[in-house]
PDB file of C-alpha atoms in Angstrom:
ATOM      1  CA  MET O   1     -10.126   1.587  -6.945  1.00 86.00           C
ATOM      2  CA  LYS O   2     -11.658   4.494  -8.643  1.00 89.00           C
ATOM      3  CA  TRP O   3     -11.438   8.036  -7.053  1.00 95.00           C
ATOM      4  CA  ASP O   4     -13.141  11.375  -8.201  1.00 95.00           C
ATOM      5  CA  PHE O   5      -9.705  12.846  -7.618  1.00 96.00           C
ATOM      6  CA  THR O   6      -6.021  12.154  -8.825  1.00 95.00           C
ATOM      7  CA  GLY O   7      -2.860  11.117  -7.505  1.00 95.00           C
ATOM      8  CA  ASP O   8      -1.340  14.658  -8.382  1.00 96.00           C
ATOM      9  CA  GLN O   9      -4.116  16.293  -6.325  1.00 96.00           C
ATOM     10  CA  VAL O  10      -3.006  14.215  -3.417  1.00 97.00           C
ATOM     11  CA  VAL O  11       0.593  15.035  -4.002  1.00 96.00           C
ATOM     12  CA  LYS O  12      -0.229  18.616  -4.172  1.00 95.00           C
ATOM     13  CA  GLY O  13      -2.378  18.651  -1.194  1.00 94.00           C
ATOM     14  CA  GLU O  14      -5.402  19.589  -3.117  1.00 96.00           C
ATOM     15  CA  VAL O  15      -7.255  16.593  -1.893  1.00 96.00           C
ATOM     16  CA  ASP O  16      -6.527  15.092   1.573  1.00 95.00           C
ATOM     17  CA  TYR O  17      -6.509  11.240   1.092  1.00 97.00           C
ATOM     18  CA  SER O  18      -4.809   9.508   4.002  1.00 95.00           C
ATOM     19  CA  LEU O  19      -3.162   6.205   4.163  1.00 97.00           C
ATOM     20  CA  GLU O  20      -5.931   5.043   6.574  1.00 96.00           C
ATOM     21  CA  GLU O  21      -8.419   5.978   3.988  1.00 96.00           C
ATOM     22  CA  PHE O  22      -6.618   4.261   1.255  1.00 97.00           C
ATOM     23  CA  ARG O  23      -6.227   0.949   3.365  1.00 96.00           C
ATOM     24  CA  GLU O  24      -9.908   0.998   4.164  1.00 96.00           C
ATOM     25  CA  ASP O  25     -10.862   1.505   0.630  1.00 96.00           C
ATOM     26  CA  PHE O  26      -8.404  -1.203  -0.480  1.00 97.00           C
ATOM     27  CA  TYR O  27      -9.913  -3.845   1.885  1.00 96.00           C
ATOM     28  CA  ALA O  28     -13.428  -2.782   0.613  1.00 96.00           C
ATOM     29  CA  GLU O  29     -12.279  -3.424  -2.883  1.00 96.00           C
ATOM     30  CA  VAL O  30     -10.494  -6.761  -1.823  1.00 95.00           C
ATOM     31  CA  LYS O  31     -13.872  -7.786  -0.235  1.00 95.00           C
ATOM     32  CA  ASP O  32     -15.806  -6.719  -3.513  1.00 95.00           C
ATOM     33  CA  ASN O  33     -13.500  -8.763  -5.701  1.00 94.00           C
ATOM     34  CA  PHE O  34     -13.671 -11.978  -3.305  1.00 93.00           C
ATOM     35  CA  PRO O  35     -17.294 -12.034  -2.158  1.00 93.00           C
ATOM     36  CA  GLU O  36     -17.179 -15.945  -1.369  1.00 95.00           C
ATOM     37  CA  TYR O  37     -14.239 -15.665   0.970  1.00 93.00           C
ATOM     38  CA  ASP O  38     -14.638 -15.584   4.695  1.00 94.00           C
ATOM     39  CA  THR O  39     -12.996 -12.841   6.695  1.00 94.00           C
ATOM     40  CA  LYS O  40      -9.909 -14.971   7.549  1.00 94.00           C
ATOM     41  CA  ALA O  41      -9.194 -15.499   3.881  1.00 92.00           C
ATOM     42  CA  LEU O  42     -10.038 -11.940   3.035  1.00 94.00           C
ATOM     43  CA  ASP O  43      -7.658 -10.576   5.542  1.00 94.00           C
ATOM     44  CA  SER O  44      -4.876 -13.012   3.997  1.00 92.00           C
ATOM     45  CA  ILE O  45      -5.550 -11.869   0.633  1.00 93.00           C
ATOM     46  CA  TYR O  46      -5.870  -8.138   1.598  1.00 96.00           C
ATOM     47  CA  ARG O  47      -2.516  -8.268   3.552  1.00 94.00           C
ATOM     48  CA  LEU O  48      -0.646 -10.007   0.612  1.00 95.00           C
ATOM     49  CA  ALA O  49      -1.976  -7.524  -2.003  1.00 96.00           C
ATOM     50  CA  TYR O  50      -1.303  -4.591   0.301  1.00 97.00           C
ATOM     51  CA  ASP O  51       2.333  -5.821   0.834  1.00 95.00           C
ATOM     52  CA  VAL O  52       2.829  -6.034  -3.073  1.00 96.00           C
ATOM     53  CA  CYS O  53       1.359  -2.648  -3.472  1.00 97.00           C
ATOM     54  CA  TYR O  54       3.563  -1.242  -0.675  1.00 96.00           C
ATOM     55  CA  CYS O  55       6.681  -3.073  -2.085  1.00 95.00           C
ATOM     56  CA  VAL O  56       6.181  -1.729  -5.479  1.00 96.00           C
ATOM     57  CA  ALA O  57       5.216   1.728  -4.368  1.00 96.00           C
ATOM     58  CA  THR O  58       8.542   2.301  -2.223  1.00 93.00           C
ATOM     59  CA  GLN O  59      10.819   0.615  -5.079  1.00 92.00           C
ATOM     60  CA  ARG O  60      11.602  -2.547  -3.181  1.00 91.00           C
ATOM     61  CA  ASP O  61      12.189  -5.890  -4.796  1.00 91.00           C
ATOM     62  CA  LEU O  62       9.235  -8.298  -5.075  1.00 94.00           C
ATOM     63  CA  GLY O  63      11.919 -11.136  -4.626  1.00 93.00           C
ATOM     64  CA  GLU O  64      12.480  -9.743  -1.180  1.00 92.00           C
ATOM     65  CA  LEU O  65       8.794  -9.938  -0.415  1.00 93.00           C
ATOM     66  CA  LEU O  66       8.722 -13.585  -1.724  1.00 93.00           C
ATOM     67  CA  LYS O  67      11.489 -14.522   0.479  1.00 93.00           C
ATOM     68  CA  HIS O  68       9.564 -13.062   3.431  1.00 90.00           C
ATOM     69  CA  CYS O  69       6.289 -14.850   2.301  1.00 90.00           C
ATOM     70  CA  ARG O  70       7.986 -18.164   2.240  1.00 91.00           C
ATOM     71  CA  GLY O  71       9.374 -17.449   5.559  1.00 91.00           C
ATOM     72  CA  LYS O  72       5.876 -16.943   6.814  1.00 89.00           C
ATOM     73  CA  GLY O  73       4.648 -20.229   5.274  1.00 89.00           C
ATOM     74  CA  ILE O  74       2.765 -18.043   2.482  1.00 88.00           C
ATOM     75  CA  LYS O  75       2.535 -20.301  -0.597  1.00 87.00           C
ATOM     76  CA  ALA O  76       3.209 -17.829  -3.326  1.00 90.00           C
ATOM     77  CA  ASP O  77       5.494 -17.489  -6.274  1.00 92.00           C
ATOM     78  CA  ILE O  78       6.981 -14.498  -8.131  1.00 95.00           C
ATOM     79  CA  LYS O  79       4.328 -14.710 -11.032  1.00 96.00           C
ATOM     80  CA  TYR O  80       1.699 -14.647  -8.609  1.00 95.00           C
ATOM     81  CA  LEU O  81       3.242 -11.419  -6.950  1.00 96.00           C
ATOM     82  CA  GLU O  82       3.438 -10.016 -10.456  1.00 97.00           C
ATOM     83  CA  LEU O  83      -0.060 -10.823 -11.098  1.00 96.00           C
ATOM     84  CA  ILE O  84      -1.105  -8.837  -8.025  1.00 96.00           C
ATOM     85  CA  ARG O  85       1.057  -6.017  -8.927  1.00 97.00           C
ATOM     86  CA  ASP O  86      -0.023  -5.828 -12.571  1.00 97.00           C
ATOM     87  CA  SER O  87      -3.767  -5.628 -11.480  1.00 96.00           C
ATOM     88  CA  ASN O  88      -3.161  -3.051  -8.947  1.00 97.00           C
ATOM     89  CA  LEU O  89      -1.028  -0.449 -10.936  1.00 97.00           C
ATOM     90  CA  ASP O  90      -3.626   2.397 -10.167  1.00 96.00           C
ATOM     91  CA  ASN O  91      -3.794   1.572  -6.338  1.00 97.00           C
ATOM     92  CA  ILE O  92       0.044   1.619  -6.425  1.00 97.00           C
ATOM     93  CA  ASP O  93       0.091   4.993  -8.056  1.00 97.00           C
ATOM     94  CA  MET O  94      -2.180   6.386  -5.474  1.00 98.00           C
ATOM     95  CA  LEU O  95      -0.085   4.735  -2.628  1.00 97.00           C
ATOM     96  CA  LYS O  96       2.980   6.486  -4.104  1.00 97.00           C
ATOM     97  CA  ALA O  97       1.119   9.667  -4.234  1.00 98.00           C
ATOM     98  CA  ILE O  98       0.102   9.502  -0.598  1.00 98.00           C
ATOM     99  CA  PHE O  99       3.731   8.661   0.446  1.00 97.00           C
ATOM    100  CA  ALA O 100       5.016  11.583  -1.716  1.00 97.00           C
ATOM    101  CA  ARG O 101       2.600  13.947   0.055  1.00 97.00           C
ATOM    102  CA  LYS O 102       3.723  12.693   3.452  1.00 96.00           C
ATOM    103  CA  VAL O 103       7.245  13.020   2.677  1.00 96.00           C
ATOM    104  CA  SER O 104       6.686  16.650   1.636  1.00 95.00           C
ATOM    105  CA  GLU O 105       4.685  17.432   4.657  1.00 96.00           C
ATOM    106  CA  PHE O 106       7.810  16.079   6.802  1.00 96.00           C
ATOM    107  CA  MET O 107      10.267  18.201   4.913  1.00 96.00           C
ATOM    108  CA  ASP O 108       7.965  21.131   5.271  1.00 95.00           C
ATOM    109  CA  GLU O 109       8.492  20.504   8.966  1.00 96.00           C
ATOM    110  CA  GLY O 110      12.182  21.051   8.349  1.00 96.00           C
ATOM    111  CA  LEU O 111      13.379  17.445   7.849  1.00 96.00           C
ATOM    112  CA  ASN O 112      15.882  16.769   5.211  1.00 96.00           C
ATOM    113  CA  SER O 113      14.745  13.911   2.541  1.00 93.00           C
ATOM    114  CA  ALA O 114      16.547  11.178   4.452  1.00 94.00           C
ATOM    115  CA  ASP O 115      14.988  12.011   7.697  1.00 96.00           C
ATOM    116  CA  ALA O 116      11.707  12.473   5.911  1.00 95.00           C
ATOM    117  CA  LEU O 117      11.915   9.090   4.450  1.00 93.00           C
ATOM    118  CA  LYS O 118      12.722   7.389   8.041  1.00 95.00           C
ATOM    119  CA  LYS O 119       9.681   9.313   9.414  1.00 96.00           C
ATOM    120  CA  LEU O 120       7.647   8.144   6.702  1.00 94.00           C
ATOM    121  CA  ASP O 121       8.652   4.285   7.335  1.00 92.00           C
ATOM    122  CA  GLU O 122       7.834   4.966  11.166  1.00 94.00           C
ATOM    123  CA  TYR O 123       4.414   6.635  10.074  1.00 94.00           C
ATOM    124  CA  HIS O 124       3.670   3.599   7.744  1.00 94.00           C
ATOM    125  CA  LYS O 125       4.445   1.066  10.726  1.00 93.00           C
ATOM    126  CA  LYS O 126       2.362   2.919  13.047  1.00 94.00           C
ATOM    127  CA  VAL O 127      -0.699   2.863  10.552  1.00 94.00           C
ATOM    128  CA  ILE O 128      -0.327  -0.696   9.662  1.00 91.00           C
ATOM    129  CA  SER O 129      -0.186  -1.747  13.422  1.00 89.00           C
ATOM    130  CA  GLY O 130      -3.237   0.260  13.975  1.00 79.00           C
ATOM    131  CA  SER O 131      -1.890   2.413  16.784  1.00 55.00           C
TER     132      SER O 131
END
């Protein structure tokens, strides 16, 4: 995706760009890149691509994501996950910026870094569940 602002501006709070907005923009990008796919296929591609971005942005191992995928019956290999990662480096950087801003906000509320990271995880789960 292309933005008219930078991740640094998001981190510093100069630009308000939420995880919800990022996810909407990311879905639109996936849809633009795969116009021939139906909604079900688009949703699957989007979820996997977002999971890769999330995994990398939060410094998790793609191998763990691969195990999760296989457990869900998703046919993928590590090279495919790496391809998704490598084609989404800008998106991953923006996701990192959004998360860094959220952690900073939580710490401004008085949380220590460990608790702020826990709250970030709760916030993320709430956003992806749509509640």
